[in-house]
């Protein structure tokens, strides 16, 4: 396995500075954010460390040179919009940019791209399914042709009032993953697996590693703390952020020993990237770097340094 981090935590850094920080701390890789250039109001969104617009051979050469200079690999290109949102024009822009990120990943030889399925949050899973079948087969077929694997993060994106009640990403439970892969059985269609979301949804986060072993293309290392006192006051029907908090690995309720033991059991050899969303470490860039150092120290207990 390779230990890395998601670059969204360093929004003010350029790619060179991201690589330099990763190398100085001791990481092996980074998942690089590739949002379209411009603002996005969603937390951790809108970060552009590699622009997939007009991506050229010169960009490939520059990025590859930086990677070699600092000894840091790119685990995947990441872009997490809602391509099944109700506005067809907005959804079209998201799908167009997903295709550009897939193409950039192929040109760079990374061959891995992470994203969301998307969802109309006011409709049920069944009501969303025709849009899923209308949208995703074409994207996966394009990824197949470019030999780029698509890892779908299992975040429900159902945290706040504007995402309530259904959330903005269909791919949040094993039952839905099975349905997705039955309808689109491509080997290029898999998971960017994050255990933290299953914890606050009161689900087993270790068993799916075994059940979906051949679909896990990439892993996010994020922890979570469920505040039982708050949950006892508001119940599970409250907005989820009313009773749980994202944490750094080791500061929440994920049993990382069991988690990595199961990854070892299935022979997983891919990237594990820290996703820092712990508000206790967001006060400054130095706080974010401190979080990355702490995560590196903790997770090296499970992912040895490469020789």
Short mmCIF file of C-alpha atoms in Angstrom, two decimals:
data_model
loop_
_atom_site.label_atom_id
_atom_site.label_comp_id
_atom_site.label_asym_id
_atom_site.label_seq_id
_atom_site.Cartn_x
_atom_site.Cartn_y
_atom_site.Cartn_z
CA UNK A 1 0.00 0.00 0.00
CA UNK A 2 0.99 3.63 -0.49
CA UNK A 3 0.23 6.34 2.07
CA UNK A 4 -0.92 9.70 0.75
CA UNK A 5 -3.28 12.59 1.29
CA UNK A 6 -6.07 14.36 -0.57
CA UNK A 7 -4.77 17.74 -1.75
CA UNK A 8 -8.00 19.64 -0.95
CA UNK A 9 -6.59 20.36 2.51
CA UNK A 10 -3.95 22.68 0.97
CA UNK A 11 -6.07 25.00 -1.21
CA UNK A 12 -3.54 27.85 -1.22
CA UNK A 13 -0.65 25.69 -2.44
CA UNK A 14 0.32 25.15 -6.06
CA UNK A 15 1.17 21.61 -7.21
CA UNK A 16 4.91 22.06 -6.60
CA UNK A 17 4.25 23.14 -2.99
CA UNK A 18 1.88 20.18 -2.51
CA UNK A 19 4.54 17.73 -3.71
CA UNK A 20 7.17 19.42 -1.56
CA UNK A 21 4.99 19.22 1.58
CA UNK A 22 4.21 15.55 0.88
CA UNK A 23 7.90 14.73 0.44
CA UNK A 24 8.99 16.63 3.56
CA UNK A 25 6.44 14.83 5.74
CA UNK A 26 7.19 11.42 4.20
CA UNK A 27 4.09 10.56 2.18
CA UNK A 28 4.27 8.32 -0.89
CA UNK A 29 1.49 9.85 -2.98
CA UNK A 30 -1.29 12.44 -3.26
CA UNK A 31 -4.80 12.41 -4.70
CA UNK A 32 -4.86 15.63 -6.71
CA UNK A 33 -7.98 17.79 -6.90
CA UNK A 34 -9.01 18.77 -10.43
CA UNK A 35 -12.07 21.01 -10.09
CA UNK A 36 -12.78 23.49 -12.87
CA UNK A 37 -11.03 26.76 -12.15
CA UNK A 38 -13.35 29.15 -10.31
CA UNK A 39 -15.25 29.29 -7.06
CA UNK A 40 -17.40 26.57 -5.49
CA UNK A 41 -19.15 27.29 -2.23
CA UNK A 42 -19.13 23.70 -0.95
CA UNK A 43 -16.59 22.94 1.73
CA UNK A 44 -13.43 21.27 0.31
CA UNK A 45 -14.73 21.74 -3.27
CA UNK A 46 -13.45 23.97 -6.06
CA UNK A 47 -9.75 23.17 -5.55
CA UNK A 48 -7.64 23.04 -8.72
CA UNK A 49 -4.14 21.65 -8.28
CA UNK A 50 -4.20 20.24 -11.81
CA UNK A 51 -6.39 21.85 -14.46
CA UNK A 52 -7.97 19.28 -16.76
CA UNK A 53 -9.10 22.01 -19.14
CA UNK A 54 -7.08 22.07 -22.38
CA UNK A 55 -4.76 19.42 -20.92
CA UNK A 56 -1.67 19.16 -23.15
CA UNK A 57 1.45 17.05 -23.59
CA UNK A 58 3.35 19.95 -22.04
CA UNK A 59 1.21 19.62 -18.89
CA UNK A 60 2.02 15.91 -18.79
CA UNK A 61 5.75 16.63 -19.00
CA UNK A 62 5.63 19.33 -16.32
CA UNK A 63 3.62 17.24 -13.85
CA UNK A 64 5.70 14.11 -14.43
CA UNK A 65 8.88 16.11 -13.85
CA UNK A 66 7.53 17.45 -10.55
CA UNK A 67 6.51 13.96 -9.47
CA UNK A 68 9.99 12.63 -10.22
CA UNK A 69 11.72 15.61 -8.55
CA UNK A 70 9.97 15.05 -5.22
CA UNK A 71 9.50 11.27 -5.43
CA UNK A 72 5.74 11.63 -4.96
CA UNK A 73 3.26 9.65 -7.07
CA UNK A 74 -0.25 10.78 -7.97
CA UNK A 75 -2.66 8.14 -6.67
CA UNK A 76 -5.66 9.51 -8.60
CA UNK A 77 -7.22 12.65 -9.99
CA UNK A 78 -10.22 13.72 -7.91
CA UNK A 79 -13.35 15.68 -8.84
CA UNK A 80 -16.55 15.28 -6.79
CA UNK A 81 -19.58 17.08 -8.27
CA UNK A 82 -23.25 15.98 -8.52
CA UNK A 83 -23.75 14.81 -12.13
CA UNK A 84 -27.33 13.68 -11.37
CA UNK A 85 -28.47 17.07 -10.02
CA UNK A 86 -31.95 18.19 -11.12
CA UNK A 87 -30.70 21.01 -13.39
CA UNK A 88 -29.76 19.31 -16.71
CA UNK A 89 -27.50 22.18 -17.81
CA UNK A 90 -25.56 22.06 -14.54
CA UNK A 91 -25.39 18.25 -14.69
CA UNK A 92 -24.09 18.46 -18.25
CA UNK A 93 -21.20 20.70 -17.17
CA UNK A 94 -20.28 18.24 -14.43
CA UNK A 95 -20.33 15.28 -16.83
CA UNK A 96 -18.25 17.21 -19.37
CA UNK A 97 -15.59 17.95 -16.77
CA UNK A 98 -15.59 14.36 -15.47
CA UNK A 99 -14.71 13.31 -19.02
CA UNK A 100 -11.85 15.83 -19.08
CA UNK A 101 -10.47 14.53 -15.78
CA UNK A 102 -10.67 10.95 -17.07
CA UNK A 103 -8.74 12.00 -20.18
CA UNK A 104 -6.09 13.82 -18.09
CA UNK A 105 -5.66 10.76 -15.86
CA UNK A 106 -5.15 8.58 -18.93
CA UNK A 107 -2.60 10.96 -20.47
CA UNK A 108 -0.64 11.10 -17.22
CA UNK A 109 -0.61 7.31 -16.99
CA UNK A 110 -2.28 7.41 -13.57
CA UNK A 111 -5.30 5.53 -14.91
CA UNK A 112 -7.40 6.21 -11.84
CA UNK A 113 -10.05 8.92 -11.27
CA UNK A 114 -12.28 9.41 -8.20
CA UNK A 115 -15.73 11.04 -8.12
CA UNK A 116 -19.38 10.77 -7.00
CA UNK A 117 -22.33 9.16 -8.82
CA UNK A 118 -24.55 12.11 -7.86
CA UNK A 119 -28.24 12.14 -6.95
CA UNK A 120 -31.39 14.25 -7.00
CA UNK A 121 -31.60 14.51 -3.22
CA UNK A 122 -35.39 15.03 -3.22
CA UNK A 123 -36.06 11.70 -4.94
CA UNK A 124 -35.76 8.08 -3.80
CA UNK A 125 -33.07 5.68 -5.01
CA UNK A 126 -35.55 4.02 -7.40
CA UNK A 127 -36.63 7.40 -8.78
CA UNK A 128 -32.98 8.31 -9.41
CA UNK A 129 -32.13 5.05 -11.13
CA UNK A 130 -33.28 5.96 -14.68
CA UNK A 131 -31.00 9.05 -14.57
CA UNK A 132 -28.13 6.86 -13.32
CA UNK A 133 -28.64 4.45 -16.23
CA UNK A 134 -28.92 7.36 -18.66
CA UNK A 135 -25.74 9.04 -17.43
CA UNK A 136 -23.14 6.54 -16.26
CA UNK A 137 -22.83 3.81 -18.93
CA UNK A 138 -21.42 6.35 -21.39
CA UNK A 139 -18.93 7.69 -18.82
CA UNK A 140 -17.74 4.21 -17.88
CA UNK A 141 -17.47 3.18 -21.53
CA UNK A 142 -15.28 6.23 -22.17
CA UNK A 143 -13.14 5.36 -19.14
CA UNK A 144 -12.76 1.78 -20.38
CA UNK A 145 -11.55 3.00 -23.77
CA UNK A 146 -8.91 5.14 -22.04
CA UNK A 147 -8.12 2.39 -19.51
CA UNK A 148 -8.92 4.66 -16.56
CA UNK A 149 -10.58 3.10 -13.49
CA UNK A 150 -13.34 5.14 -11.83
CA UNK A 151 -13.46 5.00 -8.02
CA UNK A 152 -16.80 6.15 -6.61
CA UNK A 153 -16.52 7.50 -3.07
CA UNK A 154 -19.19 6.06 -0.76
CA UNK A 155 -20.02 9.40 0.90
CA UNK A 156 -23.82 9.94 1.03
CA UNK A 157 -23.41 13.75 0.81
CA UNK A 158 -26.38 14.08 3.14
CA UNK A 159 -25.19 16.31 5.93
CA UNK A 160 -26.97 19.66 5.83
CA UNK A 161 -30.33 21.20 4.95
CA UNK A 162 -29.54 21.74 1.26
CA UNK A 163 -28.62 18.03 0.90
CA UNK A 164 -31.56 16.67 2.90
CA UNK A 165 -33.09 14.12 2.85
CA UNK A 166 -31.57 11.87 0.19
CA UNK A 167 -28.08 13.32 -0.16
CA UNK A 168 -26.23 14.10 -3.37
CA UNK A 169 -24.49 10.78 -4.01
CA UNK A 170 -26.34 7.50 -4.62
CA UNK A 171 -23.38 5.22 -3.98
CA UNK A 172 -23.47 5.09 -0.19
CA UNK A 173 -24.45 1.50 0.77
CA UNK A 174 -23.43 -2.05 -0.20
CA UNK A 175 -26.97 -2.72 -1.47
CA UNK A 176 -26.70 0.19 -3.93
CA UNK A 177 -23.16 -0.80 -4.99
CA UNK A 178 -24.41 -4.29 -5.88
CA UNK A 179 -27.20 -2.76 -7.96
CA UNK A 180 -24.77 -0.37 -9.67
CA UNK A 181 -22.31 -3.10 -10.61
CA UNK A 182 -25.10 -5.47 -11.75
CA UNK A 183 -26.33 -2.82 -14.20
CA UNK A 184 -22.83 -1.64 -15.24
CA UNK A 185 -20.55 -4.66 -14.76
CA UNK A 186 -17.41 -2.98 -16.11
CA UNK A 187 -14.11 -3.79 -14.40
CA UNK A 188 -13.30 -0.08 -14.66
CA UNK A 189 -16.18 0.86 -12.31
CA UNK A 190 -15.31 0.56 -8.60
CA UNK A 191 -15.02 2.25 -5.21
CA UNK A 192 -12.97 4.92 -3.52
CA UNK A 193 -13.68 3.36 -0.14
CA UNK A 194 -14.02 5.54 3.00
CA UNK A 195 -14.90 3.69 6.24
CA UNK A 196 -15.99 6.79 8.17
CA UNK A 197 -19.34 7.21 6.41
CA UNK A 198 -20.44 3.71 7.33
CA UNK A 199 -19.59 4.31 11.00
CA UNK A 200 -22.03 7.18 11.52
CA UNK A 201 -24.64 5.33 9.45
CA UNK A 202 -24.33 2.48 12.03
CA UNK A 203 -23.04 -0.04 9.45
CA UNK A 204 -20.22 -2.58 9.32
CA UNK A 205 -17.25 -0.88 7.64
CA UNK A 206 -14.91 -3.92 7.56
CA UNK A 207 -17.12 -6.57 5.90
CA UNK A 208 -17.53 -4.59 2.63
CA UNK A 209 -13.76 -4.73 2.10
CA UNK A 210 -14.09 -8.51 1.72
CA UNK A 211 -17.41 -8.41 -0.14
CA UNK A 212 -16.22 -5.81 -2.69
CA UNK A 213 -12.53 -6.72 -2.80
CA UNK A 214 -12.32 -6.55 -6.59
CA UNK A 215 -14.05 -3.13 -6.65
CA UNK A 216 -11.83 -1.24 -4.21
CA UNK A 217 -9.60 0.90 -6.43
CA UNK A 218 -8.64 3.59 -3.89
CA UNK A 219 -9.09 4.21 -0.14
CA UNK A 220 -9.72 7.37 1.89
CA UNK A 221 -8.47 7.38 5.48
CA UNK A 222 -10.86 9.51 7.50
CA UNK A 223 -12.16 8.90 10.99
CA UNK A 224 -15.40 9.98 12.66
CA UNK A 225 -16.76 10.52 16.15
CA UNK A 226 -20.45 9.95 16.88
CA UNK A 227 -21.56 12.15 19.78
CA UNK A 228 -23.89 9.78 21.61
CA UNK A 229 -25.11 12.54 23.94
CA UNK A 230 -26.15 14.68 20.93
CA UNK A 231 -27.63 11.64 19.17
CA UNK A 232 -29.70 10.89 22.25
CA UNK A 233 -31.11 14.43 22.01
CA UNK A 234 -31.76 14.75 18.26
CA UNK A 235 -32.09 11.14 16.94
CA UNK A 236 -30.91 9.68 13.64
CA UNK A 237 -33.49 11.70 11.67
CA UNK A 238 -31.65 14.95 12.47
CA UNK A 239 -29.14 16.42 10.02
CA UNK A 240 -26.18 14.00 10.36
CA UNK A 241 -23.69 16.72 11.27
CA UNK A 242 -25.87 17.43 14.33
CA UNK A 243 -24.58 14.22 15.92
CA UNK A 244 -21.28 13.28 14.31
CA UNK A 245 -17.94 14.94 13.53
CA UNK A 246 -15.21 14.01 10.99
CA UNK A 247 -11.89 13.38 12.74
CA UNK A 248 -8.27 12.58 11.92
CA UNK A 249 -7.44 8.85 11.80
CA UNK A 250 -6.96 7.62 15.36
CA UNK A 251 -9.17 10.30 16.94
CA UNK A 252 -12.51 8.70 16.11
CA UNK A 253 -14.27 5.35 16.21
CA UNK A 254 -12.72 3.50 13.26
CA UNK A 255 -10.73 0.46 14.40
CA UNK A 256 -7.80 0.99 12.06
CA UNK A 257 -6.13 -2.29 13.07
CA UNK A 258 -9.17 -4.28 11.92
CA UNK A 259 -9.53 -2.08 8.85
CA UNK A 260 -5.96 -2.56 7.62
CA UNK A 261 -5.97 -6.22 8.61
CA UNK A 262 -8.90 -6.79 6.25
CA UNK A 263 -7.23 -4.75 3.48
CA UNK A 264 -4.19 -7.01 3.89
CA UNK A 265 -6.42 -10.11 3.78
CA UNK A 266 -7.79 -9.19 0.35
CA UNK A 267 -4.29 -8.35 -0.93
CA UNK A 268 -5.02 -4.66 -1.44
CA UNK A 269 -1.87 -2.95 -2.74
CA UNK A 270 -3.27 0.42 -3.74
CA UNK A 271 -3.25 3.94 -2.28
CA UNK A 272 -4.65 4.96 1.11
CA UNK A 273 -5.05 8.75 1.19
CA UNK A 274 -5.79 10.78 4.30
CA UNK A 275 -8.82 13.04 3.84
CA UNK A 276 -8.52 15.80 6.43
CA UNK A 277 -11.95 17.24 7.30
CA UNK A 278 -11.38 17.73 11.04
CA UNK A 279 -12.37 21.32 11.88
CA UNK A 280 -10.00 21.29 14.86
CA UNK A 281 -7.14 21.45 12.34
CA UNK A 282 -8.45 24.07 9.91
CA UNK A 283 -7.39 27.33 11.53
CA UNK A 284 -4.36 27.93 9.30
CA UNK A 285 -2.14 26.29 6.74
CA UNK A 286 0.24 25.35 9.55
CA UNK A 287 -2.65 23.61 11.35
CA UNK A 288 -3.44 21.66 8.17
CA UNK A 289 0.21 20.66 7.83
CA UNK A 290 0.21 19.62 11.51
CA UNK A 291 -2.80 17.40 10.76
CA UNK A 292 -0.98 15.80 7.84
CA UNK A 293 2.08 15.17 10.01
CA UNK A 294 -0.05 13.61 12.78
CA UNK A 295 -1.92 11.39 10.29
CA UNK A 296 1.36 10.28 8.73
CA UNK A 297 2.85 9.36 12.11
CA UNK A 298 -0.27 7.40 13.09
CA UNK A 299 -0.93 5.55 9.82
CA UNK A 300 2.71 4.51 9.33
CA UNK A 301 1.95 1.95 12.02
CA UNK A 302 -0.12 0.17 9.36
CA UNK A 303 1.58 1.17 6.09
CA UNK A 304 5.36 0.74 6.22
CA UNK A 305 7.62 3.14 4.32
CA UNK A 306 8.64 1.92 0.90
CA UNK A 307 12.32 1.11 0.41
#
